PDB file of C-alpha atoms in Angstrom:
ATOM      1  CA  UNK A 125     -24.573 -48.781-109.649  1.00 87.00           C
ATOM      2  CA  UNK A 126     -24.782 -45.184-106.961  1.00 94.00           C
ATOM      3  CA  UNK A 127     -27.580 -43.885-106.295  1.00 97.00           C
ATOM      4  CA  UNK A 128     -26.495 -41.116-104.249  1.00 97.00           C
ATOM      5  CA  UNK A 129     -22.640 -40.099-103.216  1.00 97.00           C
ATOM      6  CA  UNK A 130     -22.689 -36.648-100.588  1.00 96.00           C
ATOM      7  CA  UNK A 131     -19.743 -35.690-101.253  1.00 95.00           C
ATOM      8  CA  UNK A 132     -18.035 -33.956 -97.583  1.00 95.00           C
ATOM      9  CA  UNK A 133     -21.053 -32.899 -96.298  1.00 96.00           C
ATOM     10  CA  UNK A 134     -20.973 -29.713 -93.791  1.00 95.00           C
ATOM     11  CA  UNK A 135     -24.354 -28.595 -91.931  1.00 95.00           C
ATOM     12  CA  UNK A 136     -24.309 -26.039 -89.668  1.00 91.00           C
ATOM     13  CA  UNK A 137     -26.682 -24.397 -87.819  1.00 87.00           C
ATOM     14  CA  UNK A 138     -26.883 -22.165 -84.305  1.00 74.00           C
ATOM     15  CA  UNK A 139     -27.634 -23.843 -81.823  1.00 58.00           C
ATOM     16  CA  UNK A 140     -29.151 -26.872 -81.197  1.00 47.00           C
ATOM     17  CA  UNK A 141     -26.301 -29.591 -81.295  1.00 48.00           C
ATOM     18  CA  UNK A 142     -22.973 -30.852 -81.686  1.00 49.00           C
ATOM     19  CA  UNK A 143     -20.263 -29.434 -81.368  1.00 51.00           C
ATOM     20  CA  UNK A 144     -19.143 -26.078 -81.754  1.00 50.00           C
ATOM     21  CA  UNK A 145     -16.328 -24.364 -84.195  1.00 52.00           C
ATOM     22  CA  UNK A 146     -15.846 -19.859 -83.882  1.00 56.00           C
ATOM     23  CA  UNK A 147     -19.480 -18.714 -83.591  1.00 63.00           C
ATOM     24  CA  UNK A 148     -21.332 -21.575 -85.677  1.00 73.00           C
ATOM     25  CA  UNK A 149     -21.905 -25.737 -84.228  1.00 84.00           C
ATOM     26  CA  UNK A 150     -21.600 -27.920 -86.093  1.00 88.00           C
ATOM     27  CA  UNK A 151     -24.417 -30.702 -87.098  1.00 93.00           C
ATOM     28  CA  UNK A 152     -21.942 -32.431 -89.869  1.00 96.00           C
ATOM     29  CA  UNK A 153     -18.599 -32.335 -89.989  1.00 94.00           C
ATOM     30  CA  UNK A 154     -17.527 -33.564 -93.681  1.00 95.00           C
ATOM     31  CA  UNK A 155     -19.287 -36.990 -93.976  1.00 96.00           C
ATOM     32  CA  UNK A 156     -18.991 -38.788 -97.262  1.00 97.00           C
ATOM     33  CA  UNK A 157     -21.289 -41.189 -98.276  1.00 96.00           C
ATOM     34  CA  UNK A 158     -22.323 -43.289-101.169  1.00 96.00           C
ATOM     35  CA  UNK A 159     -25.602 -46.001-101.777  1.00 97.00           C
ATOM     36  CA  UNK A 160     -25.575 -48.322-104.515  1.00 96.00           C
ATOM     37  CA  UNK A 161     -28.828 -49.654-106.230  1.00 96.00           C
ATOM     38  CA  UNK A 162     -30.161 -51.707-104.543  1.00 96.00           C
ATOM     39  CA  UNK A 163     -29.083 -51.590-101.311  1.00 97.00           C
ATOM     40  CA  UNK A 164     -30.634 -51.724 -97.238  1.00 97.00           C
ATOM     41  CA  UNK A 165     -27.798 -48.467 -95.141  1.00 97.00           C
ATOM     42  CA  UNK A 166     -28.547 -48.612 -91.168  1.00 97.00           C
ATOM     43  CA  UNK A 167     -27.900 -46.045 -89.541  1.00 97.00           C
ATOM     44  CA  UNK A 168     -26.596 -45.676 -86.166  1.00 97.00           C
ATOM     45  CA  UNK A 169     -25.500 -43.313 -83.122  1.00 95.00           C
ATOM     46  CA  UNK A 170     -26.029 -40.777 -80.375  1.00 94.00           C
ATOM     47  CA  UNK A 171     -28.740 -38.713 -79.680  1.00 91.00           C
ATOM     48  CA  UNK A 172     -27.591 -35.914 -81.415  1.00 90.00           C
ATOM     49  CA  UNK A 173     -25.028 -36.728 -83.886  1.00 93.00           C
ATOM     50  CA  UNK A 174     -26.363 -35.546 -87.200  1.00 94.00           C
ATOM     51  CA  UNK A 175     -27.995 -38.576 -88.512  1.00 96.00           C
ATOM     52  CA  UNK A 176     -31.246 -37.453 -89.115  1.00 95.00           C
ATOM     53  CA  UNK A 177     -29.556 -33.945 -90.089  1.00 96.00           C
ATOM     54  CA  UNK A 178     -27.459 -35.836 -92.853  1.00 97.00           C
ATOM     55  CA  UNK A 179     -31.031 -38.089 -93.862  1.00 96.00           C
ATOM     56  CA  UNK A 180     -33.044 -34.435 -94.077  1.00 96.00           C
ATOM     57  CA  UNK A 181     -30.292 -33.312 -96.828  1.00 97.00           C
ATOM     58  CA  UNK A 182     -30.877 -35.760 -98.730  1.00 97.00           C
ATOM     59  CA  UNK A 183     -33.664 -34.513-100.332  1.00 94.00           C
ATOM     60  CA  UNK A 184     -33.657 -30.969 -98.702  1.00 95.00           C
ATOM     61  CA  UNK A 185     -35.162 -30.679 -95.585  1.00 95.00           C
ATOM     62  CA  UNK A 186     -32.346 -29.027 -94.865  1.00 95.00           C
ATOM     63  CA  UNK A 187     -29.640 -27.547 -97.019  1.00 95.00           C
ATOM     64  CA  UNK A 188     -25.446 -28.055 -96.553  1.00 95.00           C
ATOM     65  CA  UNK A 189     -23.387 -25.722 -95.872  1.00 94.00           C
ATOM     66  CA  UNK A 190     -20.873 -26.757 -98.375  1.00 94.00           C
ATOM     67  CA  UNK A 191     -20.008 -30.068-100.130  1.00 94.00           C
ATOM     68  CA  UNK A 192     -21.633 -31.840-102.676  1.00 94.00           C
ATOM     69  CA  UNK A 193     -25.312 -34.172-103.206  1.00 96.00           C
ATOM     70  CA  UNK A 194     -26.046 -36.185-105.916  1.00 97.00           C
ATOM     71  CA  UNK A 195     -29.296 -38.379-107.025  1.00 97.00           C
ATOM     72  CA  UNK A 196     -28.967 -40.790-109.825  1.00 96.00           C
ATOM     73  CA  UNK A 197     -26.510 -38.383-111.380  1.00 95.00           C
ATOM     74  CA  UNK A 198     -28.398 -35.088-110.733  1.00 95.00           C
ATOM     75  CA  UNK A 199     -26.379 -32.678-108.172  1.00 95.00           C
ATOM     76  CA  UNK A 200     -28.724 -30.717-106.303  1.00 96.00           C
ATOM     77  CA  UNK A 201     -25.852 -27.571-106.233  1.00 91.00           C
ATOM     78  CA  UNK A 202     -24.470 -25.886-108.158  1.00 83.00           C
ATOM     79  CA  UNK A 203     -21.680 -23.056-108.880  1.00 61.00           C
ATOM     80  CA  UNK A 204     -22.578 -20.080-110.918  1.00 51.00           C
ATOM     81  CA  UNK A 205     -24.615 -21.549-112.845  1.00 47.00           C
ATOM     82  CA  UNK A 206     -21.638 -24.774-113.101  1.00 53.00           C
ATOM     83  CA  UNK A 207     -21.085 -28.112-111.428  1.00 53.00           C
ATOM     84  CA  UNK A 208     -19.559 -27.395-108.529  1.00 49.00           C
ATOM     85  CA  UNK A 209     -15.920 -27.809-108.662  1.00 50.00           C
ATOM     86  CA  UNK A 210     -14.413 -27.737-104.854  1.00 54.00           C
ATOM     87  CA  UNK A 211     -15.898 -29.328-102.019  1.00 56.00           C
ATOM     88  CA  UNK A 212     -15.159 -26.913 -99.694  1.00 60.00           C
ATOM     89  CA  UNK A 213     -16.991 -23.750-101.853  1.00 71.00           C
ATOM     90  CA  UNK A 214     -20.120 -22.276-100.820  1.00 82.00           C
ATOM     91  CA  UNK A 215     -23.558 -24.507-101.721  1.00 88.00           C
ATOM     92  CA  UNK A 216     -25.022 -22.906-104.479  1.00 92.00           C
ATOM     93  CA  UNK A 217     -28.586 -24.854-105.039  1.00 95.00           C
ATOM     94  CA  UNK A 218     -30.023 -25.322-108.458  1.00 94.00           C
ATOM     95  CA  UNK A 219     -32.909 -23.831-108.423  1.00 94.00           C
ATOM     96  CA  UNK A 220     -36.714 -25.375-107.265  1.00 92.00           C
ATOM     97  CA  UNK A 221     -37.822 -25.409-111.207  1.00 93.00           C
ATOM     98  CA  UNK A 222     -34.281 -28.472-111.680  1.00 94.00           C
ATOM     99  CA  UNK A 223     -34.876 -29.604-107.801  1.00 95.00           C
ATOM    100  CA  UNK A 224     -38.239 -30.797-107.629  1.00 92.00           C
ATOM    101  CA  UNK A 225     -37.291 -34.017-110.404  1.00 93.00           C
ATOM    102  CA  UNK A 226     -34.491 -35.063-108.818  1.00 95.00           C
ATOM    103  CA  UNK A 227     -35.752 -34.610-104.818  1.00 95.00           C
ATOM    104  CA  UNK A 228     -39.113 -36.428-105.873  1.00 93.00           C
ATOM    105  CA  UNK A 229     -36.546 -39.701-105.982  1.00 95.00           C
ATOM    106  CA  UNK A 230     -36.434 -39.748-102.516  1.00 96.00           C
ATOM    107  CA  UNK A 231     -39.551 -40.929-100.671  1.00 95.00           C
ATOM    108  CA  UNK A 232     -39.505 -40.218 -96.488  1.00 94.00           C
ATOM    109  CA  UNK A 233     -40.569 -41.596 -93.676  1.00 94.00           C
ATOM    110  CA  UNK A 234     -40.781 -39.573 -90.469  1.00 90.00           C
ATOM    111  CA  UNK A 235     -41.066 -40.639 -87.048  1.00 86.00           C
ATOM    112  CA  UNK A 236     -44.341 -38.758 -87.070  1.00 85.00           C
ATOM    113  CA  UNK A 237     -46.710 -39.833 -90.073  1.00 84.00           C
ATOM    114  CA  UNK A 238     -48.184 -36.009 -91.481  1.00 86.00           C
ATOM    115  CA  UNK A 239     -50.763 -37.930 -92.258  1.00 93.00           C
ATOM    116  CA  UNK A 240     -53.654 -35.566 -93.971  1.00 94.00           C
ATOM    117  CA  UNK A 241     -56.497 -36.619 -91.208  1.00 94.00           C
ATOM    118  CA  UNK A 242     -59.132 -34.975 -93.580  1.00 95.00           C
ATOM    119  CA  UNK A 243     -58.681 -37.755 -95.780  1.00 95.00           C
ATOM    120  CA  UNK A 244     -58.893 -41.276 -95.808  1.00 97.00           C
ATOM    121  CA  UNK A 245     -56.194 -44.082 -95.986  1.00 97.00           C
ATOM    122  CA  UNK A 246     -56.414 -44.232 -99.605  1.00 97.00           C
ATOM    123  CA  UNK A 247     -56.401 -40.565-100.338  1.00 96.00           C
ATOM    124  CA  UNK A 248     -53.530 -39.696 -98.017  1.00 96.00           C
ATOM    125  CA  UNK A 249     -51.523 -41.588-100.341  1.00 96.00           C
ATOM    126  CA  UNK A 250     -52.508 -41.505-103.662  1.00 96.00           C
ATOM    127  CA  UNK A 251     -52.238 -37.475-103.414  1.00 94.00           C
ATOM    128  CA  UNK A 252     -49.224 -36.971-104.276  1.00 91.00           C
ATOM    129  CA  UNK A 253     -49.449 -38.965-107.789  1.00 92.00           C
ATOM    130  CA  UNK A 254     -51.927 -37.320-108.140  1.00 93.00           C
ATOM    131  CA  UNK A 255     -51.107 -33.721-107.493  1.00 90.00           C
ATOM    132  CA  UNK A 256     -47.013 -33.811-107.773  1.00 87.00           C
ATOM    133  CA  UNK A 257     -46.750 -36.748-111.201  1.00 86.00           C
ATOM    134  CA  UNK A 258     -49.879 -35.369-113.234  1.00 90.00           C
ATOM    135  CA  UNK A 259     -50.211 -39.042-112.953  1.00 92.00           C
ATOM    136  CA  UNK A 260     -54.323 -40.561-113.756  1.00 93.00           C
ATOM    137  CA  UNK A 261     -56.432 -40.908-110.826  1.00 93.00           C
ATOM    138  CA  UNK A 262     -57.831 -43.880-111.988  1.00 94.00           C
ATOM    139  CA  UNK A 263     -54.301 -45.341-112.327  1.00 94.00           C
ATOM    140  CA  UNK A 264     -53.005 -43.617-109.453  1.00 94.00           C
ATOM    141  CA  UNK A 265     -55.839 -45.344-107.138  1.00 95.00           C
ATOM    142  CA  UNK A 266     -54.955 -48.501-109.296  1.00 95.00           C
ATOM    143  CA  UNK A 267     -51.545 -48.743-107.720  1.00 96.00           C
ATOM    144  CA  UNK A 268     -52.699 -46.977-103.448  1.00 96.00           C
ATOM    145  CA  UNK A 269     -54.857 -49.541-103.720  1.00 96.00           C
ATOM    146  CA  UNK A 270     -51.653 -52.203-104.560  1.00 96.00           C
ATOM    147  CA  UNK A 271     -49.321 -49.854-102.466  1.00 96.00           C
ATOM    148  CA  UNK A 272     -51.843 -50.888 -99.378  1.00 96.00           C
ATOM    149  CA  UNK A 273     -52.605 -54.099-100.310  1.00 95.00           C
ATOM    150  CA  UNK A 274     -47.918 -54.443 -99.913  1.00 95.00           C
ATOM    151  CA  UNK A 275     -48.078 -53.093 -96.670  1.00 95.00           C
ATOM    152  CA  UNK A 276     -51.417 -54.956 -95.118  1.00 94.00           C
ATOM    153  CA  UNK A 277     -53.587 -52.232 -94.763  1.00 95.00           C
ATOM    154  CA  UNK A 278     -55.980 -52.969 -96.872  1.00 94.00           C
ATOM    155  CA  UNK A 279     -58.887 -53.923 -94.766  1.00 95.00           C
ATOM    156  CA  UNK A 280     -58.532 -50.084 -94.121  1.00 96.00           C
ATOM    157  CA  UNK A 281     -58.506 -48.024 -97.385  1.00 95.00           C
ATOM    158  CA  UNK A 282     -61.621 -45.872 -96.519  1.00 96.00           C
ATOM    159  CA  UNK A 283     -61.080 -45.864 -92.805  1.00 97.00           C
ATOM    160  CA  UNK A 284     -59.439 -41.604 -91.878  1.00 96.00           C
ATOM    161  CA  UNK A 285     -55.797 -41.728 -89.526  1.00 95.00           C
ATOM    162  CA  UNK A 286     -57.874 -40.669 -86.500  1.00 94.00           C
ATOM    163  CA  UNK A 287     -59.753 -44.635 -86.945  1.00 96.00           C
ATOM    164  CA  UNK A 288     -55.955 -46.193 -86.761  1.00 94.00           C
ATOM    165  CA  UNK A 289     -53.440 -47.469 -84.692  1.00 92.00           C
ATOM    166  CA  UNK A 290     -49.733 -45.945 -84.433  1.00 92.00           C
ATOM    167  CA  UNK A 291     -48.482 -49.076 -86.810  1.00 93.00           C
ATOM    168  CA  UNK A 292     -50.841 -48.610 -89.193  1.00 94.00           C
ATOM    169  CA  UNK A 293     -50.448 -44.882 -89.512  1.00 94.00           C
ATOM    170  CA  UNK A 294     -46.716 -45.204 -90.288  1.00 94.00           C
ATOM    171  CA  UNK A 295     -47.132 -48.605 -92.556  1.00 95.00           C
ATOM    172  CA  UNK A 296     -49.590 -45.303 -94.871  1.00 96.00           C
ATOM    173  CA  UNK A 297     -47.177 -43.678 -95.058  1.00 95.00           C
ATOM    174  CA  UNK A 298     -44.919 -46.098 -95.727  1.00 96.00           C
ATOM    175  CA  UNK A 299     -47.267 -46.301 -98.727  1.00 96.00           C
ATOM    176  CA  UNK A 300     -47.766 -42.951 -99.420  1.00 95.00           C
ATOM    177  CA  UNK A 301     -43.693 -43.119-100.100  1.00 96.00           C
ATOM    178  CA  UNK A 302     -43.426 -45.152-102.323  1.00 96.00           C
ATOM    179  CA  UNK A 303     -46.658 -44.177-104.002  1.00 95.00           C
ATOM    180  CA  UNK A 304     -44.059 -41.752-105.409  1.00 93.00           C
ATOM    181  CA  UNK A 305     -42.142 -44.340-107.272  1.00 93.00           C
ATOM    182  CA  UNK A 306     -38.886 -43.686-105.197  1.00 96.00           C
ATOM    183  CA  UNK A 307     -35.297 -44.780-106.611  1.00 96.00           C
ATOM    184  CA  UNK A 308     -34.235 -44.476-102.217  1.00 97.00           C
ATOM    185  CA  UNK A 309     -36.202 -43.950 -99.573  1.00 97.00           C
ATOM    186  CA  UNK A 310     -35.106 -42.783 -96.127  1.00 97.00           C
ATOM    187  CA  UNK A 311     -36.717 -43.743 -92.911  1.00 96.00           C
ATOM    188  CA  UNK A 312     -36.202 -41.164 -90.117  1.00 95.00           C
ATOM    189  CA  UNK A 313     -36.493 -43.557 -86.846  1.00 92.00           C
ATOM    190  CA  UNK A 314     -40.220 -44.961 -87.919  1.00 90.00           C
ATOM    191  CA  UNK A 315     -40.954 -46.544 -84.894  1.00 89.00           C
ATOM    192  CA  UNK A 316     -39.353 -44.330 -82.100  1.00 86.00           C
ATOM    193  CA  UNK A 317     -42.608 -43.216 -81.919  1.00 79.00           C
ATOM    194  CA  UNK A 318     -44.508 -46.838 -81.385  1.00 84.00           C
ATOM    195  CA  UNK A 319     -44.235 -48.477 -78.633  1.00 84.00           C
ATOM    196  CA  UNK A 320     -42.740 -51.717 -79.000  1.00 82.00           C
ATOM    197  CA  UNK A 321     -45.452 -53.937 -79.172  1.00 79.00           C
ATOM    198  CA  UNK A 322     -46.878 -52.575 -82.220  1.00 85.00           C
ATOM    199  CA  UNK A 323     -43.431 -51.579 -83.581  1.00 89.00           C
ATOM    200  CA  UNK A 324     -42.617 -55.156 -84.757  1.00 89.00           C
ATOM    201  CA  UNK A 325     -45.066 -54.661 -87.838  1.00 89.00           C
ATOM    202  CA  UNK A 326     -43.596 -51.592 -89.099  1.00 92.00           C
ATOM    203  CA  UNK A 327     -39.965 -53.619 -89.582  1.00 93.00           C
ATOM    204  CA  UNK A 328     -41.956 -56.572 -91.275  1.00 93.00           C
ATOM    205  CA  UNK A 329     -42.570 -53.912 -94.489  1.00 94.00           C
ATOM    206  CA  UNK A 330     -39.739 -52.577 -94.277  1.00 95.00           C
ATOM    207  CA  UNK A 331     -38.124 -56.454 -93.942  1.00 94.00           C
ATOM    208  CA  UNK A 332     -39.948 -57.306 -96.985  1.00 94.00           C
ATOM    209  CA  UNK A 333     -39.618 -53.235 -98.464  1.00 95.00           C
ATOM    210  CA  UNK A 334     -35.529 -55.206 -98.353  1.00 94.00           C
ATOM    211  CA  UNK A 335     -36.503 -59.050 -99.833  1.00 93.00           C
ATOM    212  CA  UNK A 336     -37.595 -56.474-103.050  1.00 94.00           C
ATOM    213  CA  UNK A 337     -34.321 -54.951-103.220  1.00 94.00           C
ATOM    214  CA  UNK A 338     -35.797 -51.472-102.910  1.00 96.00           C
ATOM    215  CA  UNK A 339     -32.656 -49.253-101.752  1.00 97.00           C
ATOM    216  CA  UNK A 340     -32.988 -47.425 -98.182  1.00 97.00           C
ATOM    217  CA  UNK A 341     -31.295 -45.802 -95.846  1.00 97.00           C
ATOM    218  CA  UNK A 342     -32.205 -46.529 -91.580  1.00 97.00           C
ATOM    219  CA  UNK A 343     -32.048 -44.031 -88.904  1.00 96.00           C
ATOM    220  CA  UNK A 344     -32.626 -46.506 -86.136  1.00 94.00           C
ATOM    221  CA  UNK A 345     -32.204 -47.102 -82.941  1.00 92.00           C
ATOM    222  CA  UNK A 346     -33.656 -50.983 -83.364  1.00 91.00           C
ATOM    223  CA  UNK A 347     -30.348 -52.692 -83.177  1.00 93.00           C
ATOM    224  CA  UNK A 348     -31.581 -56.117 -84.194  1.00 91.00           C
ATOM    225  CA  UNK A 349     -33.374 -54.579 -87.582  1.00 92.00           C
ATOM    226  CA  UNK A 350     -29.713 -52.511 -88.143  1.00 94.00           C
ATOM    227  CA  UNK A 351     -28.485 -56.074 -87.465  1.00 93.00           C
ATOM    228  CA  UNK A 352     -30.666 -58.439 -89.411  1.00 92.00           C
ATOM    229  CA  UNK A 353     -32.098 -56.518 -93.118  1.00 93.00           C
ATOM    230  CA  UNK A 354     -28.785 -54.061 -93.407  1.00 96.00           C
ATOM    231  CA  UNK A 355     -25.901 -54.123 -95.700  1.00 96.00           C
ATOM    232  CA  UNK A 356     -24.576 -52.312 -94.222  1.00 97.00           C
ATOM    233  CA  UNK A 357     -24.311 -50.135 -91.181  1.00 97.00           C
ATOM    234  CA  UNK A 358     -22.540 -47.401 -90.390  1.00 98.00           C
ATOM    235  CA  UNK A 359     -22.075 -44.879 -86.619  1.00 97.00           C
ATOM    236  CA  UNK A 360     -21.934 -41.930 -86.183  1.00 97.00           C
ATOM    237  CA  UNK A 361     -20.982 -39.632 -83.698  1.00 95.00           C
ATOM    238  CA  UNK A 362     -20.300 -35.553 -82.625  1.00 94.00           C
ATOM    239  CA  UNK A 363     -21.324 -34.931 -86.907  1.00 95.00           C
ATOM    240  CA  UNK A 364     -18.931 -37.741 -88.856  1.00 96.00           C
ATOM    241  CA  UNK A 365     -19.808 -41.135 -89.562  1.00 97.00           C
ATOM    242  CA  UNK A 366     -17.216 -42.453 -87.195  1.00 97.00           C
ATOM    243  CA  UNK A 367     -17.033 -46.645 -88.216  1.00 97.00           C
ATOM    244  CA  UNK A 368     -19.186 -48.184 -91.544  1.00 97.00           C
ATOM    245  CA  UNK A 369     -18.561 -51.372 -92.411  1.00 97.00           C
ATOM    246  CA  UNK A 370     -20.604 -55.409 -92.752  1.00 97.00           C
ATOM    247  CA  UNK A 371     -23.783 -55.666 -89.641  1.00 96.00           C
ATOM    248  CA  UNK A 372     -20.928 -58.793 -88.573  1.00 96.00           C
ATOM    249  CA  UNK A 373     -18.661 -55.653 -88.520  1.00 97.00           C
ATOM    250  CA  UNK A 374     -19.613 -52.929 -86.745  1.00 97.00           C
ATOM    251  CA  UNK A 375     -21.410 -55.581 -84.129  1.00 95.00           C
ATOM    252  CA  UNK A 376     -19.567 -58.099 -83.026  1.00 94.00           C
ATOM    253  CA  UNK A 377     -15.603 -56.749 -83.892  1.00 94.00           C
ATOM    254  CA  UNK A 378     -16.377 -52.970 -83.265  1.00 94.00           C
ATOM    255  CA  UNK A 379     -13.231 -51.217 -83.904  1.00 95.00           C
ATOM    256  CA  UNK A 380     -13.324 -47.642 -82.143  1.00 94.00           C
ATOM    257  CA  UNK A 381     -14.454 -47.179 -79.170  1.00 95.00           C
ATOM    258  CA  UNK A 382     -17.061 -44.621 -79.033  1.00 95.00           C
ATOM    259  CA  UNK A 383     -18.414 -47.648 -81.128  1.00 96.00           C
ATOM    260  CA  UNK A 384     -18.036 -50.196 -78.284  1.00 95.00           C
ATOM    261  CA  UNK A 385     -19.405 -47.796 -75.914  1.00 94.00           C
ATOM    262  CA  UNK A 386     -22.023 -46.785 -77.571  1.00 94.00           C
ATOM    263  CA  UNK A 387     -23.377 -51.237 -78.034  1.00 94.00           C
ATOM    264  CA  UNK A 388     -22.227 -52.042 -75.083  1.00 91.00           C
ATOM    265  CA  UNK A 389     -25.320 -48.312 -73.450  1.00 90.00           C
ATOM    266  CA  UNK A 390     -27.395 -50.616 -76.106  1.00 85.00           C
ATOM    267  CA  UNK A 391     -27.158 -54.020 -74.626  1.00 76.00           C
ATOM    268  CA  UNK A 392     -25.664 -55.383 -77.378  1.00 65.00           C
TER     269      UNK A 392
END
């Protein structure tokens, strides 16, 4: 079952990235992507290739210029109050009230943890379920403790973020995202801000989520993780999906020269 469809996505910025067309810099250039329930997809590619922008368009941290995004059967955009008919039309988003329950089906983990420093670990995890989902606080506390146990931090639930290592903070961020019961987990280079010796603890949590058949998209520079855990690997360059395939196809039999050069530069 498809839980995400991205069709002919175009995203332009005024400056700062990939390829200039006229007065615009095109960050995503006619990108299409589908994600099935339970699938784990890794997105790799050089810096500035559009990987993080693609991820941020899924949950409306960035707004697309044209194309269509459908999450769990619900489109994010409309045209004159009706569902969009062509992908080249200017993307017009649904109202904030209509968008919110759709976007809540995604959970996102960032490079930097974005935890509330004045709240305990457990308070960080339960804040959104109580405030946004209107969950009963006792139920949210119970679930929050279970999620912290899941990420190996049950002993740290009363600590504050300032008392945690970077890897522990990122695991709290994962638990916080899971607390919203997302259909899709989005990871934007979750280990890039971590010291190499603690990267493994975050990757282990992600491995366990994959084993539990959590639907995931991960923008990553961890080639070993992408090869080991992913069902599909996507290589992006200059705002386009250049090659897509199984880990074996991408890492052992790449077809595109840009991908071959990228893997060579990464030592793979």
